[in-house]
């Protein structure tokens, strides 16, 4: 930036196991979103290593990385990132297009994902006809339609009022508890972080605190 190098993360050592519900918390500019983008293989670390299910990500080609992201991760963003001219079902089905899933199967699976988040009555609605909370639930359905092992959520309640935000967190908790989906969410809100079973606090690009520090030290477990 302006000719100067900025170290967004430094000496971060983090392991997330199958089925965890983790909140990465910290103030704005602390490196939370950068860390989430690295975990989701959206960015490449300039040093160190990143492994997904024991596989070193640096060895993968761009097409292999895209396939890994599509198969293993579901992404939920604060700004929803929905296609405004597409229906809820069409938005949810989008990840399946890149997998080459036939149209009829895409529609069926998208409808099932929307039913899972309580929006089976909104299949044909475009985003401009949905509330903020409903749009975020569409985004969660889109993240789930490919049956990912991990959902990565960047400030998923940041654009919502308190009631809608609470419903979204309830949904993420239920998906984690009932379906075993690992959830990693980024937030600056201590109340939101408190809903997770594990909290990682980051400041100035370093992990300041991790609830799991020292847990099963040196004993590897299956990783998502």
C-alpha positions in Angstrom: 0.0 0.0 0.0 1.5 3.3 -1.1 4.8 1.6 -1.7 4.9 0.0 1.8 4.5 -3.7 2.7 1.7 -4.4 5.1 1.8 -7.6 7.1 -1.8 -8.6 7.6 -1.0 -11.8 9.5 2.2 -12.8 11.4 3.2 -16.1 13.0 -0.4 -17.4 13.0 -0.7 -21.1 14.0 -4.2 -22.3 13.9 -5.9 -25.7 13.5 -9.6 -26.2 13.1 -11.1 -29.7 13.5 -14.0 -31.4 12.0 -17.4 -30.2 13.4 -16.1 -27.2 15.3 -17.9 -23.9 15.8 -15.2 -21.2 15.9 -15.5 -17.5 16.1 -12.5 -15.4 15.0 -13.0 -12.1 16.8 -11.1 -8.8 16.9 -11.2 -5.1 16.0 -11.4 -3.8 12.4 -8.1 -4.2 10.6 -6.8 -6.9 12.9 -6.5 -9.5 10.1 -9.7 -11.5 10.7 -11.0 -11.4 7.1 -7.5 -12.1 5.7 -7.3 -15.2 7.9 -10.8 -16.3 6.8 -9.8 -15.9 3.1 -6.7 -18.0 3.7 -8.7 -20.7 5.4 -11.1 -20.8 2.4 -8.2 -20.9 -0.1 -9.2 -17.6 -1.6 -5.7 -16.1 -0.8 -2.2 -17.6 -0.8 0.1 -17.2 2.2 3.4 -15.6 1.4 5.1 -17.9 3.8 4.3 -20.9 6.0 1.8 -23.6 4.9 -1.9 -24.3 4.7 -3.3 -27.8 4.7 -6.9 -28.9 4.1 -7.7 -32.4 5.1 -3.9 -33.0 5.3 -3.4 -31.8 1.7 -0.9 -29.0 1.2 -2.7 -26.2 -0.7 0.4 -24.6 -2.2 0.9 -27.7 -4.5 -2.5 -27.3 -6.1 -3.2 -25.6 -9.5 -5.7 -22.8 -9.8 -8.3 -25.2 -11.2 -7.6 -27.7 -8.4 -8.0 -24.9 -5.9 -11.3 -23.8 -7.4 -12.5 -27.4 -7.2 -11.4 -27.7 -3.6 -13.3 -24.5 -2.7 -16.4 -25.6 -4.4 -16.4 -29.1 -2.9 -15.2 -28.4 0.7 -16.3 -24.9 1.6 -19.4 -22.8 1.7 -19.0 -19.0 1.9 -21.3 -16.5 3.6 -20.6 -12.8 3.3 -21.9 -9.8 5.2 -23.1 -8.2 1.9 -24.9 -11.4 0.8 -23.5 -11.3 -2.7 -26.6 -12.5 -4.4 -27.4 -12.0 -8.1 -30.1 -9.4 -8.0 -31.9 -10.5 -11.2 -31.9 -14.2 -10.2 -34.5 -15.9 -8.0 -33.6 -17.3 -4.6 -33.5 -20.8 -6.0 -31.3 -19.7 -8.9 -28.9 -18.0 -6.5 -28.7 -21.1 -4.3 -28.2 -23.4 -7.3 -25.2 -21.4 -8.6 -22.4 -23.5 -7.0 -23.9 -26.6 -8.6 -23.6 -25.1 -12.0 -19.8 -25.1 -11.7 -20.0 -28.8 -10.8 -21.9 -29.6 -13.9 -25.0 -30.8 -12.0 -28.0 -31.2 -14.4 -30.6 -28.4 -14.2 -33.4 -30.6 -12.7 -31.1 -31.8 -10.0 -29.9 -28.3 -9.3 -33.4 -27.0 -8.8 -34.3 -29.9 -6.5 -31.3 -29.5 -4.3 -31.6 -25.7 -4.2 -35.3 -26.1 -3.1 -34.2 -28.5 -0.4 -31.5 -26.1 0.8 -34.0 -23.2 1.0 -36.4 -25.4 3.0 -33.6 -26.2 5.4 -33.3 -22.5 6.2 -37.0 -22.0 6.3 -37.5 -20.3 2.9 -39.3 -22.9 0.9 -42.1 -20.3 0.3 -39.6 -17.9 -1.3 -38.2 -20.0 -4.1 -39.1 -17.6 -6.9 -38.5 -14.3 -5.0 -35.6 -12.1 -6.2 -33.3 -10.5 -3.5 -35.1 -7.1 -3.8 -38.3 -8.8 -2.5 -36.6 -10.3 0.5 -35.7 -8.8 3.9 -32.1 -8.6 5.0 -32.5 -11.7 7.2 -34.1 -13.6 4.4 -31.3 -12.6 2.0 -28.7 -13.8 4.5 -30.5 -17.1 4.8 -30.5 -17.5 1.0 -26.8 -16.9 1.2 -26.5 -19.7 3.9 -28.6 -22.0 1.7 -26.2 -21.3 -1.2 -23.3 -22.1 1.1 -24.9 -25.4 2.0 -26.3 -26.7 -1.3 -23.0 -28.4 -2.2 -22.9 -30.2 1.2 -19.6 -28.6 2.3 -17.6 -29.7 5.3 -17.0 -26.1 6.4 -19.0 -22.9 6.3 -16.9 -19.8 6.4 -19.0 -16.7 7.4 -17.5 -13.2 7.3 -19.5 -10.9 9.6 -22.8 -12.8 8.8 -24.9 -10.6 11.1 -23.2 -7.3 10.4 -25.9 -6.0 8.0 -28.8 -7.3 10.0 -31.0 -6.0 12.8 -30.7 -7.7 16.2 -33.6 -10.1 15.6 -32.6 -11.2 12.2 -29.0 -11.6 13.4 -30.1 -13.8 16.2 -32.1 -16.0 13.8 -29.0 -16.4 11.5 -26.8 -17.4 14.5 -29.5 -19.9 15.6 -29.5 -21.4 12.2 -25.7 -21.7 12.1 -25.7 -23.3 15.5 -28.4 -25.8 14.4 -26.5 -26.7 11.2 -23.3 -27.3 13.3 -25.1 -29.4 16.0 -27.4 -31.4 13.7 -25.5 -31.8 10.5 -22.0 -31.7 11.8 -21.0 -28.8 9.5 -17.9 -27.0 10.8 -18.6 -23.2 11.1 -16.0 -20.5 11.2 -17.3 -17.0 11.5 -15.5 -13.7 11.7 -16.9 -10.9 13.9 -16.0 -7.8 15.8 -19.0 -8.3 18.1 -18.3 -10.0 21.4 -21.9 -11.1 21.7 -21.8 -12.9 18.4 -18.4 -14.5 19.3 -20.0 -15.7 22.5 -22.3 -17.9 20.6 -19.4 -20.0 19.3 -18.0 -23.0 21.2 -14.5 -21.8 20.6 -13.2 -18.3 20.3 -10.0 -17.1 18.7 -9.1 -13.4 19.3 -6.8 -11.7 16.8 -5.1 -8.3 17.1 -2.6 -6.7 14.8 -2.3 -9.8 12.7 -1.5 -12.1 15.6 -3.6 -14.6 17.6 -3.9 -13.0 21.0 -6.1 -15.8 22.6 -7.4 -19.1 21.6 -9.9 -21.1 23.8 -8.4 -24.3 22.4 -4.8 -23.4 23.2 -3.1 -26.4 24.8 -6.0 -28.8 23.9 -4.7 -32.2 22.8 -1.3 -30.5 22.3 0.7 -32.5 19.7 -2.0 -34.9 19.0 -3.3 -34.5 15.4 -7.0 -35.1 14.8 -8.9 -35.3 11.5 -9.1 -31.9 9.9 -11.6 -30.3 7.6 
